Amino acid sequence: MSPSKTPAEILDIAGSEVSISSPDKVVFPDAGLTKLDLVRYYLSVADGALRGAGGRPMVLKRFPKGIDAEPFFQKRVPENHPAFIDTATLRYSSGTSAEEAVIRDAAGLAWVVNLGCLDLNPHPVRAEDLEHPDELRIDLDPMPGVDWSQIVDVAYVAQEVLDDVGLVGWPKTSGSRGLHILVRISPQWTYKDVRLAAETLAREVENRAPGLATARWWKEERGESVFVDFNQNAKDRTVASAYSVRALPDARVSTPLTWDEVRTIRPDSFTVRTVPQRFADLGDPHSRIDETAGSLDGLLALAKELGPAEKAPRSGDGTGRRQSTMPLIEVARTKTKSEALSALKEWKESHAGIVHALHPADVLVDGMRGSSSLWYRVRVNLQHVPEDDRPPQEELVADYDPWAGKEWPGRA
């Protein structure tokens, strides 16, 4: 062991020993939080965190180099996992499968944090029934230029729709800019059914709050609105669960709320420093969530009433690819977000004459899921730039290939 490396700390958690390596490693420099601080945080809110993530297979989103470096996603549980970590084998539509970790107790929480996980990313199914979700997830994702009050307004519209179809929504901050609403359902519908129900809810929210909310899947079509992200209910998707710590400098936490709190709180008030005391004083606002499992019959009936969602036009070049209805140009593809922002800055400097015409939602910087990590795509929607002034598609400022060197079994 290197003399500068702090010895591991062994924790006895309800009879299970968990080794925390490099316990003094600083994970959040601005907040002054170490790895051991994060372990202690999760132990202080273990009851709530396990209500959200316990008993579910999870993707391990690991930050081995800290919050300033890109994380990597690990579906397969490490081979040397301890006996108190269960597993479940998920099979994906691509034909692949992965034996994923399932945590069931506070020792499991400490173990995943020691691996470098900050937020918990469970699937919406229980380990005992992997094909029938028991949770519908509503992700209210604001476009650039949208403030918190608009997100709140959309949340209450979503609550109204849920009430109308006999379901109970449980709100929480996302830990970033948005808001999540969790809905417990009886585990009797397939992923396809649950995604259709979520898409139907999103469409109905848009119908009731046009301009405020959108169910448009294509980002360039949303404008400055709140996207009701129904695709978070697809089989391969996970979201940060309750009490998850997010990789922001202030160590913000995805925090369960009561509906009375939604309009009065601010997401940045919930951090690793503040949430344990809130939990000790108030308990978990979602403590009764498992008692409210409902039926999707109402949403699926509404889906029939609304009819099929509008489909994007397809290109006429024989590829069958979607054709955007917006004047989009691609600026860059990069490995990291900082590189993406640098490429965007370079593009803006070379097109200074039109930058003033762009609206906040016209600049699209998207984190794209690669084979095991995120990569970033930068695009610009020129819809607010006079047609004669629009630059053509040019050579990319940066052209990172996330699939370089990747071999696909059975494919050239």
Coordinates of C-alpha atoms in Angstrom, one line a residue:
M1 CA 0.0 0.0 0.0
S2 CA 1.2 3.4 -0.9
P3 CA 2.1 5.5 2.3
S4 CA -0.1 8.3 1.1
K5 CA -3.1 6.0 0.7
T6 CA -5.5 6.0 3.6
P7 CA -6.1 2.5 5.0
A8 CA -9.5 1.0 4.4
E9 CA -12.2 1.4 7.1
I10 CA -14.2 -1.6 8.1
L11 CA -17.8 -0.9 9.0
D12 CA -20.0 -3.4 10.9
I13 CA -23.5 -2.8 9.5
A14 CA -26.1 -4.9 11.2
G15 CA -23.7 -7.8 11.4
S16 CA -22.3 -7.4 7.9
E17 CA -18.7 -6.2 7.4
V18 CA -18.2 -3.7 4.6
S19 CA -14.7 -2.5 3.7
I20 CA -14.5 1.2 2.6
S21 CA -11.4 1.7 0.6
S22 CA -9.8 5.2 0.6
P23 CA -12.4 6.5 3.1
D24 CA -10.8 10.0 3.1
K25 CA -10.9 10.4 -0.7
V26 CA -12.5 13.7 -1.5
V27 CA -15.5 13.1 -3.8
F28 CA -17.1 16.5 -3.7
P29 CA -14.4 19.2 -3.4
D30 CA -16.7 22.2 -3.1
A31 CA -18.8 20.6 -0.5
G32 CA -15.8 19.0 1.3
L33 CA -17.3 15.5 1.2
T34 CA -15.3 12.3 1.3
K35 CA -16.3 8.8 0.3
L36 CA -16.8 7.9 4.0
D37 CA -19.1 10.9 4.3
L38 CA -21.2 9.6 1.4
V39 CA -21.4 6.1 3.0
R40 CA -22.6 7.7 6.3
Y41 CA -25.1 9.8 4.4
Y42 CA -26.7 6.7 2.8
L43 CA -26.7 4.9 6.2
S44 CA -28.6 7.8 7.7
V45 CA -31.4 7.6 5.1
A46 CA -31.2 3.9 4.5
D47 CA -34.9 3.2 5.1
G48 CA -35.9 5.7 2.4
A49 CA -33.2 4.8 0.0
L50 CA -34.0 1.1 0.2
R51 CA -37.7 1.8 -0.3
G52 CA -36.7 3.3 -3.7
A53 CA -33.9 0.9 -4.8
G54 CA -34.0 -2.1 -2.5
G55 CA -35.0 -5.5 -4.0
R56 CA -34.5 -4.2 -7.6
P57 CA -31.8 -5.0 -10.1
M58 CA -29.6 -2.0 -10.6
V59 CA -27.1 -0.6 -13.1
L60 CA -23.9 0.5 -11.3
K61 CA -23.1 4.0 -12.4
R62 CA -19.5 4.5 -11.2
F63 CA -17.5 7.6 -10.7
P64 CA -14.0 6.2 -10.0
K65 CA -12.3 9.5 -10.9
G66 CA -14.7 11.8 -9.1
I67 CA -17.5 14.0 -10.2
D68 CA -15.5 16.0 -12.7
A69 CA -14.8 12.9 -14.9
E70 CA -17.3 10.9 -16.9
P71 CA -18.9 7.9 -15.1
F72 CA -19.1 4.5 -16.6
F73 CA -22.1 2.2 -16.5
Q74 CA -21.7 -1.4 -15.3
K75 CA -24.6 -3.7 -15.7
R76 CA -22.9 -6.9 -14.6
V77 CA -22.4 -7.3 -10.9
P78 CA -18.7 -7.7 -9.9
E79 CA -17.7 -11.4 -9.6
N80 CA -16.3 -11.0 -6.1
H81 CA -19.5 -9.4 -4.6
P82 CA -20.2 -10.3 -1.0
A83 CA -22.9 -12.7 0.2
F84 CA -25.3 -9.9 1.2
I85 CA -25.6 -8.8 -2.4
D86 CA -28.2 -10.6 -4.4
T87 CA -28.4 -10.8 -8.2
A88 CA -30.9 -11.1 -10.9
T89 CA -30.4 -11.8 -14.6
L90 CA -32.1 -9.3 -16.9
R91 CA -32.6 -10.1 -20.6
Y92 CA -32.8 -7.2 -23.1
S93 CA -34.6 -6.9 -26.4
S94 CA -31.2 -6.8 -28.1
G95 CA -30.7 -10.4 -27.1
T96 CA -28.1 -9.7 -24.5
S97 CA -28.4 -10.4 -20.8
A98 CA -26.7 -9.2 -17.6
E99 CA -26.6 -10.5 -14.0
E100 CA -27.2 -7.3 -12.1
A101 CA -26.7 -6.4 -8.4
V102 CA -29.7 -6.4 -6.1
I103 CA -29.3 -4.7 -2.8
R104 CA -31.6 -5.4 0.2
D105 CA -30.1 -3.7 3.2
A106 CA -27.9 -0.9 4.5
A107 CA -24.7 -3.0 4.0
G108 CA -25.6 -3.2 0.3
L109 CA -25.9 0.6 0.1
A110 CA -22.4 1.0 1.7
W111 CA -21.0 -1.6 -0.7
V112 CA -22.2 0.2 -3.9
V113 CA -21.0 3.6 -2.6
N114 CA -17.6 2.0 -2.1
L115 CA -17.6 1.0 -5.7
G116 CA -17.8 4.7 -6.7
C117 CA -21.6 4.9 -7.2
L118 CA -23.1 8.2 -6.2
D119 CA -26.7 7.8 -7.4
L120 CA -28.7 4.6 -7.3
N121 CA -30.1 3.4 -10.7
P122 CA -32.6 0.6 -10.2
H123 CA -34.9 -0.9 -12.8
P124 CA -38.7 -0.5 -12.2
V125 CA -39.1 -4.2 -11.5
R126 CA -38.6 -6.4 -8.5
A127 CA -36.0 -9.2 -8.6
E128 CA -38.8 -11.7 -8.1
D129 CA -40.6 -10.6 -11.3
L130 CA -38.4 -9.1 -14.0
E131 CA -40.9 -8.8 -16.8
H132 CA -43.7 -6.9 -15.0
P133 CA -42.8 -3.4 -13.7
D134 CA -44.4 -2.3 -10.4
E135 CA -43.5 1.4 -11.0
L136 CA -44.4 3.9 -13.6
R137 CA -42.0 6.8 -13.7
I138 CA -42.8 10.3 -14.8
D139 CA -39.7 12.4 -15.5
L140 CA -40.4 16.1 -15.9
D141 CA -37.4 17.3 -17.9
P142 CA -37.2 21.1 -18.5
M143 CA -35.7 22.4 -21.7
P144 CA -33.2 25.3 -21.4
G145 CA -34.9 28.5 -20.5
V146 CA -37.5 26.9 -18.4
D147 CA -37.7 27.9 -14.7
W148 CA -38.8 25.9 -11.7
S149 CA -42.3 27.4 -11.5
Q150 CA -43.2 26.0 -14.9
I151 CA -42.0 22.5 -13.8
V152 CA -44.2 22.9 -10.8
D153 CA -47.2 23.9 -12.9
V154 CA -46.7 20.8 -15.1
A155 CA -46.4 18.6 -12.0
Y156 CA -49.8 19.6 -10.8
V157 CA -51.3 18.9 -14.2
A158 CA -49.7 15.4 -14.1
Q159 CA -51.2 14.9 -10.6
E160 CA -54.6 15.9 -12.0
V161 CA -54.4 13.3 -14.8
L162 CA -53.3 10.6 -12.4
D163 CA -56.2 11.4 -10.1
D164 CA -58.6 11.1 -13.1
V165 CA -57.3 7.6 -13.9
G166 CA -57.3 6.4 -10.3
L167 CA -53.5 6.5 -9.7
V168 CA -51.4 8.1 -6.9
G169 CA -48.3 10.1 -7.8
W170 CA -45.4 10.5 -5.3
P171 CA -43.2 13.5 -6.2
K172 CA -39.5 13.9 -5.7
T173 CA -36.8 16.3 -6.9
S174 CA -34.6 14.7 -9.6
G175 CA -31.5 16.0 -7.9
S176 CA -30.8 18.1 -11.0
R177 CA -33.2 20.6 -12.7
G178 CA -36.3 18.5 -13.0
L179 CA -38.9 16.6 -11.0
H180 CA -39.9 13.0 -10.8
I181 CA -43.3 11.5 -10.0
L182 CA -43.3 7.8 -9.0
V183 CA -46.5 5.7 -9.4
R184 CA -46.8 2.3 -7.9
I185 CA -48.7 -0.1 -10.0
S186 CA -49.7 -3.8 -9.7
P187 CA -47.1 -5.9 -11.4
Q188 CA -49.4 -7.4 -14.1
W189 CA -48.5 -5.4 -17.2
T190 CA -45.6 -5.7 -19.6
Y191 CA -42.9 -3.1 -20.2
K192 CA -44.7 -2.3 -23.5
D193 CA -48.0 -1.6 -21.7
V194 CA -46.3 0.6 -19.0
R195 CA -44.5 2.6 -21.6
L196 CA -47.7 3.1 -23.6
A197 CA -49.4 4.2 -20.4
A198 CA -46.6 6.7 -19.6
E199 CA -46.7 8.1 -23.2
T200 CA -50.5 8.5 -22.9
L201 CA -50.1 10.4 -19.7
A202 CA -47.5 12.6 -21.3
R203 CA -49.8 13.3 -24.2
E204 CA -52.7 14.1 -22.0
V205 CA -50.6 16.5 -19.9
E206 CA -49.6 18.3 -23.1
N207 CA -53.2 18.5 -24.2
R208 CA -54.2 20.1 -20.8
A209 CA -51.1 22.4 -20.7
P210 CA -50.1 23.3 -24.2
G211 CA -47.0 25.4 -24.4
L212 CA -46.1 24.5 -20.8
A213 CA -45.6 20.8 -21.3
T214 CA -44.7 18.6 -24.3
A215 CA -44.7 14.9 -25.2
R216 CA -42.6 15.5 -28.3
W217 CA -39.9 12.8 -28.3
W218 CA -37.6 14.8 -30.6
K219 CA -35.8 17.4 -28.7
E220 CA -35.7 20.1 -31.3
E221 CA -39.5 20.2 -31.5
R222 CA -40.1 20.9 -27.8
G223 CA -39.3 24.6 -27.5
E224 CA -39.1 26.1 -24.1
S225 CA -41.3 23.6 -22.4
V226 CA -41.2 20.7 -19.9
F227 CA -40.8 17.4 -21.6
V228 CA -42.8 14.6 -19.9
D229 CA -40.2 11.9 -20.6
F230 CA -42.3 8.7 -21.1
N231 CA -39.3 6.8 -22.5
Q232 CA -37.8 6.4 -19.0
N233 CA -40.2 3.5 -18.8
A234 CA -38.5 1.5 -21.6
K235 CA -37.0 -1.8 -20.5
D236 CA -33.4 -0.7 -20.7
R237 CA -33.9 2.6 -18.8
T238 CA -33.2 3.5 -15.2
V239 CA -33.5 6.7 -13.2
A240 CA -31.9 8.0 -10.1
S241 CA -34.0 6.7 -7.2
A242 CA -35.1 8.4 -4.0
Y243 CA -32.3 9.8 -1.8
S244 CA -29.7 9.4 -4.6
V245 CA -26.8 11.8 -4.5
R246 CA -26.2 13.5 -7.9
A247 CA -22.9 14.5 -9.4
L248 CA -23.3 18.2 -8.9
P249 CA -20.8 20.4 -7.0
D250 CA -23.2 20.9 -4.1
A251 CA -23.8 17.2 -3.7
R252 CA -27.5 17.6 -4.4
V253 CA -30.0 14.8 -3.4
S254 CA -33.0 13.5 -5.2
T255 CA -35.5 14.1 -2.4
P256 CA -39.0 12.8 -1.8
L257 CA -41.6 15.5 -1.2
T258 CA -45.2 15.9 -0.2
W259 CA -47.5 17.6 -2.7
D260 CA -47.8 20.5 -0.4
E261 CA -44.1 21.1 -0.6
V262 CA -43.8 21.0 -4.4
R263 CA -44.7 24.6 -4.9
T264 CA -42.6 26.0 -2.0
I265 CA -39.3 24.2 -2.1
R266 CA -36.2 24.7 -4.2
P267 CA -34.2 21.6 -5.4
D268 CA -30.9 23.1 -4.4
S269 CA -31.9 23.1 -0.7
F270 CA -31.6 19.3 -0.6
T271 CA -28.0 18.2 -0.3
V272 CA -26.0 15.5 1.5
R273 CA -25.5 18.1 4.3
T274 CA -29.2 18.9 4.8
V275 CA -31.2 15.8 3.9
P276 CA -30.2 13.6 6.9
Q277 CA -31.6 16.1 9.4
R278 CA -34.8 16.4 7.3
F279 CA -35.1 12.6 7.3
A280 CA -34.6 12.5 11.1
D281 CA -37.1 15.2 11.7
L282 CA -39.9 14.3 9.2
G283 CA -39.2 10.7 8.1
D284 CA -39.8 9.7 4.6
P285 CA -42.6 11.4 2.7
H286 CA -42.9 8.3 0.5
S287 CA -43.2 5.9 3.5
R288 CA -46.7 4.7 2.3
I289 CA -45.9 4.4 -1.5
D290 CA -46.1 0.6 -1.5
E291 CA -49.6 0.8 -0.1
T292 CA -50.9 2.7 -3.2
A293 CA -50.3 0.2 -6.1
G294 CA -53.0 0.9 -8.7
S295 CA -54.2 -0.2 -12.1
L296 CA -53.2 1.0 -15.6
D297 CA -56.6 0.3 -17.0
G298 CA -57.6 4.0 -17.0
L299 CA -54.5 5.1 -18.9
L300 CA -54.7 2.3 -21.4
A301 CA -58.3 3.1 -22.1
L302 CA -57.3 6.7 -22.6
A303 CA -54.6 5.5 -25.1
K304 CA -57.3 4.0 -27.2
E305 CA -59.4 7.2 -27.0
L306 CA -56.4 9.4 -28.1
G307 CA -55.4 7.0 -30.9
P308 CA -51.8 6.4 -32.1
A309 CA -49.3 9.1 -31.4
E310 CA -48.1 11.2 -34.3
K311 CA -45.0 9.7 -36.0
A312 CA -42.1 11.6 -37.4
P313 CA -41.8 11.7 -41.2
R314 CA -39.1 9.4 -42.7
S315 CA -36.4 10.4 -45.2
G316 CA -36.8 9.5 -48.8
D317 CA -33.3 8.2 -49.3
G318 CA -34.2 4.6 -48.7
T319 CA -32.7 4.4 -45.2
G320 CA -36.0 4.7 -43.3
R321 CA -34.4 7.1 -40.9
R322 CA -36.5 9.8 -39.3
Q323 CA -36.5 13.2 -41.0
S324 CA -36.5 16.2 -38.7
T325 CA -39.1 18.9 -39.4
M326 CA -36.6 21.5 -38.0
P327 CA -33.5 23.0 -39.7
L328 CA -30.9 21.2 -37.6
I329 CA -27.2 21.2 -38.0
E330 CA -24.7 19.0 -36.1
V331 CA -21.8 20.8 -34.5
A332 CA -19.8 18.2 -32.6
R333 CA -19.5 14.7 -31.1
T334 CA -17.3 14.5 -28.1
K335 CA -16.2 12.1 -25.3
T336 CA -16.9 14.5 -22.4
K337 CA -19.3 17.3 -21.7
S338 CA -16.5 19.8 -21.2
E339 CA -15.2 19.0 -24.7
A340 CA -18.8 19.5 -26.0
L341 CA -19.1 22.9 -24.4
S342 CA -15.7 23.9 -25.8
A343 CA -16.8 22.8 -29.3
L344 CA -20.0 24.8 -29.0
K345 CA -18.1 27.9 -27.9
E346 CA -15.8 27.5 -30.9
W347 CA -18.8 27.2 -33.2
K348 CA -20.5 30.3 -31.7
E349 CA -17.3 32.3 -32.2
S350 CA -17.1 31.4 -35.8
H351 CA -20.9 32.2 -36.3
A352 CA -21.1 35.3 -34.2
G353 CA -23.5 37.0 -36.6
I354 CA -26.4 34.6 -35.9
V355 CA -25.9 33.6 -32.3
H356 CA -28.1 36.5 -31.1
A357 CA -31.0 34.9 -32.9
L358 CA -30.8 31.6 -31.1
H359 CA -33.2 30.8 -28.2
P360 CA -32.0 28.8 -25.2
A361 CA -33.8 25.7 -26.4
D362 CA -32.3 25.9 -29.8
V363 CA -28.9 24.8 -28.5
L364 CA -29.0 21.0 -28.0
V365 CA -26.2 19.3 -26.0
D366 CA -27.2 15.7 -25.4
G367 CA -25.6 13.0 -23.3
M368 CA -25.9 9.9 -25.5
R369 CA -25.5 6.4 -24.0
G370 CA -22.6 4.5 -25.5
S371 CA -21.6 0.9 -24.8
S372 CA -20.6 1.6 -21.2
S373 CA -20.4 5.4 -20.8
L374 CA -21.9 8.6 -22.1
W375 CA -20.7 10.6 -25.1
Y376 CA -22.0 14.0 -26.2
R377 CA -23.6 15.3 -29.3
V378 CA -24.0 19.1 -30.0
R379 CA -26.6 20.3 -32.4
V380 CA -28.1 23.7 -33.2
N381 CA -31.7 24.3 -34.3
L382 CA -31.7 27.2 -36.8
Q383 CA -35.5 27.8 -36.7
H384 CA -35.1 31.3 -35.3
V385 CA -32.4 32.3 -37.7
P386 CA -33.5 34.0 -41.0
E387 CA -33.4 31.4 -43.7
D388 CA -30.9 33.3 -45.8
D389 CA -28.5 33.6 -42.9
R390 CA -28.5 29.9 -41.9
P391 CA -25.1 28.2 -42.2
P392 CA -25.1 24.8 -44.0
Q393 CA -24.0 21.6 -42.3
E394 CA -20.2 21.9 -42.0
E395 CA -17.4 19.6 -40.9
L396 CA -17.8 18.8 -37.2
V397 CA -15.8 20.9 -34.8
A398 CA -15.0 17.6 -33.0
D399 CA -15.9 14.1 -34.3
Y400 CA -15.5 11.5 -31.6
D401 CA -16.6 8.0 -32.5
P402 CA -18.0 6.2 -29.4
W403 CA -18.1 2.9 -31.2
A404 CA -14.5 2.9 -32.5
G405 CA -12.9 -0.5 -31.9
K406 CA -16.2 -2.0 -30.7
E407 CA -16.9 -5.5 -32.1
W408 CA -20.5 -6.7 -32.5
P409 CA -20.9 -10.5 -32.5
G410 CA -22.3 -11.7 -35.8
R411 CA -21.9 -8.3 -37.5
A412 CA -19.3 -6.9 -39.8

